[in-house]
mmCIF file of C-alpha atoms in Angstrom:
data_model
loop_
_atom_site.group_PDB
_atom_site.id
_atom_site.type_symbol
_atom_site.label_atom_id
_atom_site.label_comp_id
_atom_site.label_asym_id
_atom_site.label_seq_id
_atom_site.Cartn_x
_atom_site.Cartn_y
_atom_site.Cartn_z
ATOM 1 C CA MET A 1 29.893 -32.716 -13.923
ATOM 2 C CA ASP A 2 30.316 -30.938 -10.471
ATOM 3 C CA ARG A 3 28.453 -32.636 -8.027
ATOM 4 C CA LEU A 4 28.041 -29.776 -5.524
ATOM 5 C CA THR A 5 26.581 -27.820 -8.758
ATOM 6 C CA SER A 6 24.243 -30.181 -9.723
ATOM 7 C CA MET A 7 23.103 -30.486 -5.819
ATOM 8 C CA ALA A 8 22.430 -26.896 -5.874
ATOM 9 C CA VAL A 9 20.442 -27.129 -9.351
ATOM 10 C CA PHE A 10 18.335 -30.081 -7.658
ATOM 11 C CA VAL A 11 17.593 -28.121 -4.557
ATOM 12 C CA LYS A 12 16.367 -25.116 -6.601
ATOM 13 C CA GLY A 13 14.118 -27.304 -8.781
ATOM 14 C CA VAL A 14 12.699 -28.459 -5.384
ATOM 15 C CA ASP A 15 12.419 -25.250 -3.943
ATOM 16 C CA LEU A 16 10.707 -23.439 -7.372
ATOM 17 C CA GLY A 17 8.264 -26.963 -8.259
ATOM 18 C CA SER A 18 9.694 -27.631 -11.722
ATOM 19 C CA PHE A 19 12.728 -27.647 -13.643
ATOM 20 C CA ALA A 20 11.743 -24.559 -16.000
ATOM 21 C CA ALA A 21 11.332 -22.286 -13.116
ATOM 22 C CA ALA A 22 15.008 -23.764 -11.839
ATOM 23 C CA ALA A 23 16.454 -22.764 -15.350
ATOM 24 C CA ALA A 24 14.892 -19.404 -15.324
ATOM 25 C CA ALA A 25 16.185 -18.659 -11.669
ATOM 26 C CA LEU A 26 19.924 -20.406 -12.562
ATOM 27 C CA ASP A 27 20.050 -18.883 -16.250
ATOM 28 C CA LEU A 28 20.232 -22.635 -17.657
ATOM 29 C CA SER A 29 18.399 -24.432 -20.342
ATOM 30 C CA GLY A 30 15.655 -26.703 -19.047
ATOM 31 C CA PRO A 31 17.594 -29.613 -20.310
ATOM 32 C CA MET A 32 20.337 -28.659 -18.724
ATOM 33 C CA VAL A 33 18.813 -28.725 -15.449
ATOM 34 C CA GLY A 34 17.387 -32.065 -16.238
ATOM 35 C CA LYS A 35 21.174 -33.517 -16.800
ATOM 36 C CA HIS A 36 22.287 -32.191 -13.681
ATOM 37 C CA VAL A 37 19.130 -34.370 -11.632
ATOM 38 C CA ARG A 38 19.769 -37.437 -13.882
ATOM 39 C CA PHE A 39 23.966 -37.140 -12.974
ATOM 40 C CA LEU A 40 22.796 -37.580 -9.363
ATOM 41 C CA GLU A 41 20.699 -40.209 -9.991
ATOM 42 C CA GLU A 42 23.114 -42.103 -11.804
ATOM 43 C CA ARG A 43 25.986 -41.548 -8.987
ATOM 44 C CA LEU A 44 23.842 -42.343 -6.481
ATOM 45 C CA GLY A 45 22.391 -45.522 -8.540
ATOM 46 C CA VAL A 46 18.613 -44.355 -7.150
ATOM 47 C CA ARG A 47 15.806 -42.323 -8.632
ATOM 48 C CA LEU A 48 15.327 -39.452 -7.093
ATOM 49 C CA ILE A 49 12.243 -37.786 -8.957
ATOM 50 C CA ASN A 50 9.461 -39.890 -10.333
ATOM 51 C CA ARG A 51 8.150 -38.629 -13.764
ATOM 52 C CA THR A 52 5.403 -38.682 -15.829
ATOM 53 C CA THR A 53 3.663 -36.877 -18.887
ATOM 54 C CA ARG A 54 2.089 -34.487 -16.560
ATOM 55 C CA ARG A 55 4.261 -34.344 -13.427
ATOM 56 C CA GLN A 56 7.052 -34.616 -11.470
ATOM 57 C CA SER A 57 7.471 -35.527 -8.077
ATOM 58 C CA LEU A 58 10.101 -36.293 -5.449
ATOM 59 C CA THR A 59 10.463 -40.182 -4.412
ATOM 60 C CA ASP A 60 10.961 -40.857 -0.539
ATOM 61 C CA PHE A 61 14.882 -41.202 -0.894
ATOM 62 C CA GLY A 62 14.544 -38.242 -3.171
ATOM 63 C CA ARG A 63 12.915 -36.106 -0.303
ATOM 64 C CA ALA A 64 15.436 -37.334 2.341
ATOM 65 C CA TYR A 65 18.360 -36.842 -0.301
ATOM 66 C CA TYR A 66 16.999 -32.746 -0.920
ATOM 67 C CA GLU A 67 17.198 -32.338 2.725
ATOM 68 C CA ARG A 68 20.574 -33.218 3.259
ATOM 69 C CA CYS A 69 21.584 -31.618 0.139
ATOM 70 C CA ARG A 70 19.866 -28.393 1.249
ATOM 71 C CA MET A 71 22.156 -28.246 4.269
ATOM 72 C CA VAL A 72 25.333 -28.796 2.189
ATOM 73 C CA ILE A 73 24.232 -25.722 0.086
ATOM 74 C CA ALA A 74 23.879 -23.657 3.071
ATOM 75 C CA GLU A 75 26.836 -24.657 4.660
ATOM 76 C CA ALA A 76 28.753 -24.159 1.060
ATOM 77 C CA GLU A 77 27.281 -20.880 0.863
ATOM 78 C CA ALA A 78 28.129 -19.714 4.229
ATOM 79 C CA ALA A 79 31.746 -21.043 3.991
ATOM 80 C CA ASP A 80 32.235 -18.732 0.675
ATOM 81 C CA ALA A 81 30.481 -15.455 2.292
ATOM 82 C CA LEU A 82 32.890 -16.131 4.994
ATOM 83 C CA ALA A 83 35.574 -15.811 2.283
ATOM 84 C CA ALA A 84 34.297 -12.711 0.980
ATOM 85 C CA ASP A 85 33.971 -11.183 4.384
ATOM 86 C CA GLN A 86 38.078 -12.193 4.932
ATOM 87 C CA LEU A 87 38.956 -10.292 1.425
ATOM 88 C CA SER A 88 36.318 -7.332 2.713
ATOM 89 C CA GLU A 89 35.083 -6.930 -0.822
ATOM 90 C CA PRO A 90 31.229 -8.232 -2.021
ATOM 91 C CA ARG A 91 31.171 -9.725 -5.137
ATOM 92 C CA GLY A 92 28.854 -11.687 -7.131
ATOM 93 C CA LYS A 93 25.526 -11.153 -8.247
ATOM 94 C CA LEU A 94 22.814 -9.100 -5.667
ATOM 95 C CA ARG A 95 19.085 -9.377 -6.817
ATOM 96 C CA VAL A 96 17.028 -6.520 -5.056
ATOM 97 C CA ILE A 97 13.443 -6.329 -5.541
ATOM 98 C CA MET A 98 11.862 -3.125 -4.677
ATOM 99 C CA PRO A 99 8.737 -1.211 -4.914
ATOM 100 C CA VAL A 100 8.382 0.943 -8.405
ATOM 101 C CA HIS A 101 8.543 4.635 -7.333
ATOM 102 C CA PHE A 102 10.215 4.281 -3.984
ATOM 103 C CA GLY A 103 12.858 1.919 -5.491
ATOM 104 C CA ARG A 104 13.709 4.190 -8.304
ATOM 105 C CA ARG A 105 13.907 7.566 -6.562
ATOM 106 C CA CYS A 106 15.365 6.322 -3.555
ATOM 107 C CA VAL A 107 16.745 3.022 -3.010
ATOM 108 C CA ALA A 108 18.595 2.548 -6.623
ATOM 109 C CA PRO A 109 20.403 5.389 -6.516
ATOM 110 C CA ILE A 110 21.997 4.443 -3.282
ATOM 111 C CA LEU A 111 22.770 0.658 -4.277
ATOM 112 C CA LEU A 112 24.193 2.043 -7.666
ATOM 113 C CA LYS A 113 26.504 4.278 -5.712
ATOM 114 C CA LEU A 114 27.371 0.837 -3.865
ATOM 115 C CA ALA A 115 28.160 -0.807 -7.017
ATOM 116 C CA GLN A 116 30.344 1.916 -7.951
ATOM 117 C CA GLN A 117 32.455 1.763 -4.886
ATOM 118 C CA HIS A 118 32.757 -2.342 -5.293
ATOM 119 C CA PRO A 119 33.687 -3.178 -8.740
ATOM 120 C CA MET A 120 33.503 -6.935 -8.042
ATOM 121 C CA LEU A 121 29.335 -6.112 -7.158
ATOM 122 C CA GLU A 122 27.064 -7.394 -9.498
ATOM 123 C CA LEU A 123 23.750 -5.820 -9.253
ATOM 124 C CA ASP A 124 20.160 -7.215 -10.760
ATOM 125 C CA LEU A 125 17.373 -4.606 -9.664
ATOM 126 C CA SER A 126 13.701 -5.356 -10.158
ATOM 127 C CA PHE A 127 11.206 -2.862 -9.775
ATOM 128 C CA SER A 128 7.791 -4.484 -9.106
ATOM 129 C CA ASP A 129 4.855 -3.234 -6.226
ATOM 130 C CA PRO A 130 3.619 -6.951 -5.736
ATOM 131 C CA ILE A 131 4.926 -8.786 -2.490
ATOM 132 C CA ALA A 132 7.753 -10.951 -3.582
ATOM 133 C CA ASP A 133 8.844 -14.335 -2.542
ATOM 134 C CA LEU A 134 12.303 -14.454 -1.440
ATOM 135 C CA ALA A 135 13.269 -17.921 -2.263
ATOM 136 C CA GLU A 136 10.846 -17.959 -5.312
ATOM 137 C CA ASP A 137 11.941 -15.080 -6.840
ATOM 138 C CA GLY A 138 15.845 -16.070 -6.351
ATOM 139 C CA CYS A 139 16.159 -12.712 -4.271
ATOM 140 C CA GLY A 140 18.731 -11.586 -2.157
ATOM 141 C CA LEU A 141 17.427 -8.700 -0.935
ATOM 142 C CA ALA A 142 13.704 -7.065 -0.908
ATOM 143 C CA ILE A 143 12.717 -3.648 0.102
ATOM 144 C CA ARG A 144 9.021 -3.148 1.294
ATOM 145 C CA THR A 145 6.992 -0.631 3.232
ATOM 146 C CA GLY A 146 4.134 -0.685 5.556
ATOM 147 C CA ASN A 147 3.456 -3.558 7.951
ATOM 148 C CA LEU A 148 5.062 -6.939 7.573
ATOM 149 C CA GLU A 149 3.573 -10.073 7.636
ATOM 150 C CA ASP A 150 5.643 -12.952 9.613
ATOM 151 C CA GLN A 151 7.042 -15.176 7.133
ATOM 152 C CA ALA A 152 9.493 -18.306 8.554
ATOM 153 C CA GLY A 153 12.926 -18.112 7.599
ATOM 154 C CA VAL A 154 12.960 -14.510 6.731
ATOM 155 C CA MET A 155 14.736 -11.469 8.307
ATOM 156 C CA ALA A 156 14.171 -8.096 8.187
ATOM 157 C CA ARG A 157 15.580 -4.714 9.440
ATOM 158 C CA ARG A 158 13.672 -1.207 9.243
ATOM 159 C CA VAL A 159 15.969 0.968 7.216
ATOM 160 C CA ALA A 160 13.533 4.238 7.353
ATOM 161 C CA ARG A 161 10.311 6.074 7.926
ATOM 162 C CA GLN A 162 8.577 7.883 4.949
ATOM 163 C CA ARG A 163 6.275 10.286 6.411
ATOM 164 C CA MET A 164 2.771 11.112 4.965
ATOM 165 C CA VAL A 165 1.715 14.435 3.850
ATOM 166 C CA VAL A 166 -1.681 15.934 2.829
ATOM 167 C CA CYS A 167 -0.928 18.461 -0.149
ATOM 168 C CA ALA A 168 -3.222 20.698 -2.855
ATOM 169 C CA SER A 169 -2.314 23.264 -5.341
ATOM 170 C CA PRO A 170 -2.526 26.788 -4.732
ATOM 171 C CA SER A 171 -5.264 26.888 -7.324
ATOM 172 C CA TYR A 172 -7.247 24.374 -5.592
ATOM 173 C CA LEU A 173 -6.892 26.163 -2.580
ATOM 174 C CA LYS A 174 -8.094 29.598 -3.720
ATOM 175 C CA ARG A 175 -11.215 27.735 -5.359
ATOM 176 C CA HIS A 176 -12.236 25.398 -2.384
ATOM 177 C CA GLY A 177 -10.491 27.000 0.781
ATOM 178 C CA TRP A 178 -8.116 25.472 2.869
ATOM 179 C CA PRO A 179 -8.618 22.301 5.085
ATOM 180 C CA GLN A 180 -7.840 23.358 8.799
ATOM 181 C CA GLN A 181 -7.973 20.113 10.265
ATOM 182 C CA ILE A 182 -8.862 16.519 9.749
ATOM 183 C CA GLU A 183 -12.534 16.568 9.647
ATOM 184 C CA ASP A 184 -12.335 19.089 6.898
ATOM 185 C CA LEU A 185 -11.281 16.588 4.425
ATOM 186 C CA GLY A 186 -14.583 15.016 3.910
ATOM 187 C CA ARG A 187 -15.712 18.205 2.257
ATOM 188 C CA HIS A 188 -13.014 18.294 -0.831
ATOM 189 C CA GLN A 189 -12.046 16.147 -3.800
ATOM 190 C CA ALA A 190 -9.696 13.800 -3.339
ATOM 191 C CA ILE A 191 -7.113 11.984 -5.682
ATOM 192 C CA ILE A 192 -7.403 8.403 -4.619
ATOM 193 C CA TYR A 193 -4.621 5.803 -4.791
ATOM 194 C CA ARG A 194 -6.192 2.519 -6.179
ATOM 195 C CA ARG A 195 -4.489 -0.726 -7.247
ATOM 196 C CA SER A 196 -5.885 -4.085 -8.633
ATOM 197 C CA GLY A 197 -9.227 -2.507 -8.386
ATOM 198 C CA ARG A 198 -9.227 -1.567 -4.489
ATOM 199 C CA VAL A 199 -8.034 1.457 -2.631
ATOM 200 C CA VAL A 200 -4.672 0.634 -1.167
ATOM 201 C CA GLN A 201 -5.120 2.352 2.315
ATOM 202 C CA PRO A 202 -7.433 5.126 3.893
ATOM 203 C CA TRP A 203 -5.631 8.309 4.932
ATOM 204 C CA LEU A 204 -4.116 7.875 8.454
ATOM 205 C CA PHE A 205 -3.220 10.348 10.966
ATOM 206 C CA PRO A 206 -1.155 9.329 14.104
ATOM 207 C CA ARG A 207 -2.644 10.209 17.685
ATOM 208 C CA ASN A 208 -0.599 10.639 20.978
ATOM 209 C CA GLY A 209 -1.029 7.060 22.630
ATOM 210 C CA GLN A 210 -4.097 6.091 20.757
ATOM 211 C CA PRO A 211 -5.004 4.447 17.259
ATOM 212 C CA ALA A 212 -4.472 6.043 13.815
ATOM 213 C CA VAL A 213 -7.578 8.541 12.686
ATOM 214 C CA ALA A 214 -8.355 6.640 9.370
ATOM 215 C CA VAL A 215 -10.150 8.954 6.538
ATOM 216 C CA ASN A 216 -11.687 7.603 3.623
ATOM 217 C CA PRO A 217 -11.329 9.985 1.188
ATOM 218 C CA VAL A 218 -14.081 10.905 -1.600
ATOM 219 C CA GLY A 219 -12.814 11.852 -4.899
ATOM 220 C CA ARG A 220 -13.787 11.169 -8.722
ATOM 221 C CA LEU A 221 -10.085 10.157 -9.640
ATOM 222 C CA ARG A 222 -8.690 7.098 -8.673
ATOM 223 C CA LEU A 223 -5.204 6.368 -10.170
ATOM 224 C CA ASP A 224 -2.759 3.236 -9.590
ATOM 225 C CA ASP A 225 0.473 5.663 -10.048
ATOM 226 C CA LEU A 226 1.950 7.840 -7.071
ATOM 227 C CA ASP A 227 3.513 10.385 -9.617
ATOM 228 C CA ALA A 228 0.543 10.748 -11.383
ATOM 229 C CA ILE A 229 -1.572 11.730 -8.563
ATOM 230 C CA ALA A 230 1.275 14.191 -7.633
ATOM 231 C CA ASP A 231 0.641 15.673 -11.245
ATOM 232 C CA ALA A 232 -3.005 15.799 -10.717
ATOM 233 C CA ALA A 233 -2.859 17.443 -7.427
ATOM 234 C CA ALA A 234 -0.524 19.889 -9.182
ATOM 235 C CA ALA A 235 -3.052 20.648 -11.672
ATOM 236 C CA GLY A 236 -5.532 21.562 -9.183
ATOM 237 C CA MET A 237 -7.609 18.188 -9.340
ATOM 238 C CA GLY A 238 -8.075 17.832 -5.486
ATOM 239 C CA LEU A 239 -6.228 16.808 -2.240
ATOM 240 C CA ALA A 240 -3.500 14.082 -2.455
ATOM 241 C CA TRP A 241 -2.133 11.993 0.686
ATOM 242 C CA LEU A 242 1.564 11.140 -0.444
ATOM 243 C CA PRO A 243 5.145 10.330 0.802
ATOM 244 C CA TYR A 244 6.869 13.742 1.489
ATOM 245 C CA TRP A 245 10.294 12.508 -0.565
ATOM 246 C CA LEU A 246 7.614 12.404 -3.364
ATOM 247 C CA VAL A 247 6.461 15.521 -3.299
ATOM 248 C CA ARG A 248 9.204 17.395 -1.579
ATOM 249 C CA GLU A 249 10.338 19.161 -5.077
ATOM 250 C CA ARG A 250 6.829 20.358 -6.071
ATOM 251 C CA ILE A 251 6.539 21.853 -2.486
ATOM 252 C CA GLN A 252 9.676 23.696 -2.878
ATOM 253 C CA THR A 253 8.537 24.947 -6.161
ATOM 254 C CA GLY A 254 5.176 25.959 -4.891
ATOM 255 C CA ALA A 255 3.457 23.533 -7.208
ATOM 256 C CA LEU A 256 1.971 21.901 -4.239
ATOM 257 C CA VAL A 257 1.057 23.294 -0.499
ATOM 258 C CA PRO A 258 1.687 20.650 2.216
ATOM 259 C CA LEU A 259 -1.755 21.020 4.485
ATOM 260 C CA LEU A 260 -2.458 20.392 8.332
ATOM 261 C CA PRO A 261 0.821 22.019 9.452
ATOM 262 C CA ASP A 262 -0.129 20.980 13.253
ATOM 263 C CA GLN A 263 -0.972 17.464 12.326
ATOM 264 C CA PRO A 264 2.131 15.196 12.288
ATOM 265 C CA GLY A 265 2.327 13.116 9.233
ATOM 266 C CA PHE A 266 1.777 9.109 9.366
ATOM 267 C CA LEU A 267 5.281 7.201 9.390
ATOM 268 C CA TYR A 268 5.245 4.258 6.992
ATOM 269 C CA ASP A 269 8.167 2.085 8.129
ATOM 270 C CA VAL A 270 10.718 0.702 5.064
ATOM 271 C CA TYR A 271 12.347 -2.595 5.578
ATOM 272 C CA ALA A 272 14.889 -4.643 4.311
ATOM 273 C CA LEU A 273 14.156 -8.533 3.907
ATOM 274 C CA TRP A 274 16.473 -11.357 3.194
ATOM 275 C CA LEU A 275 16.601 -15.243 3.739
ATOM 276 C CA GLN A 276 17.988 -16.131 6.879
ATOM 277 C CA THR A 277 20.758 -18.159 6.373
ATOM 278 C CA PRO A 278 24.062 -19.298 8.745
ATOM 279 C CA HIS A 279 26.015 -16.417 7.466
ATOM 280 C CA LEU A 280 24.891 -13.213 5.992
ATOM 281 C CA PRO A 281 26.754 -12.544 2.735
ATOM 282 C CA LEU A 282 28.767 -9.315 2.556
ATOM 283 C CA LYS A 283 26.869 -7.930 -0.349
ATOM 284 C CA VAL A 284 23.588 -8.286 1.553
ATOM 285 C CA ARG A 285 24.830 -6.577 4.716
ATOM 286 C CA LEU A 286 26.770 -3.798 3.062
ATOM 287 C CA ALA A 287 23.710 -2.944 1.101
ATOM 288 C CA VAL A 288 21.339 -3.284 3.859
ATOM 289 C CA ASP A 289 23.961 -0.914 6.104
ATOM 290 C CA ALA A 290 24.023 1.329 2.813
ATOM 291 C CA LEU A 291 20.331 1.947 2.734
ATOM 292 C CA ALA A 292 19.888 2.306 6.277
ATOM 293 C CA ALA A 293 22.353 5.381 6.984
ATOM 294 C CA ALA A 294 21.202 6.895 3.420
ATOM 295 C CA LEU A 295 17.490 6.525 3.247
ATOM 296 C CA PRO A 296 16.617 8.344 6.449
ATOM 297 C CA ARG A 297 18.217 11.782 5.115
ATOM 298 C CA LEU A 298 15.894 11.327 1.726
ATOM 299 C CA MET A 299 12.989 11.245 3.950
ATOM 300 C CA THR A 300 12.987 14.480 5.601
#
């Protein structure tokens, strides 16, 4: 077996906490992961992992060896990335995790265009609203919106800002009237975004030099799908607070009407996140640059 490959498998198994997780991340069978670790142990003449019927744990030497292997793998990946940069052609698999609607409507088309331009680039796109762990999911890039928590070893770049808008259908406004200011929203029925049993976020409205005004809307409809909320609003079921890019076409066709025109829309930051490495792979850098160039045009 190739020693560097076995070291990489060993590191992945330790990072993810099990051979099974490493096998899934590396597209290997469980027994093959075990063979790579045994190859290292036999070559070194030292046990790396204590094995019992219930669990596996690193030996003291295994822990020290893991730290060294991690540095070796990082340097090898940096060397490969440097070579790719010299070739000026991104290649290999890039796994990207992104929110479902924003990813499908805004992010994926940009990345697919990038893949068309670079035939050696492989894309593995995953659409998921829960926050992803970049290391655990074997992900090269993650796209997230809103405030970010500090994460050790994770780099972030803001690539766009999505504007929120309150909207309703002409039929709803004809029956219930137009809200003229933020304080009027409490007298209207709202269609509320709720995920995992809780309201995701109050409706926010910026104020110059002051914290945003938070409105907790009242409504009998609670949905966990933004497109379904837009459809319900277009059907006259109430007011909705949604990203402008999501309702732009409905507004252009007259199915929805934007409200509070004098009130600036709240801006949610959109970030690209990746694991900190000695040398940023070309495929990640090009993907982030492409998103930063194209996404802002889709937000207006």
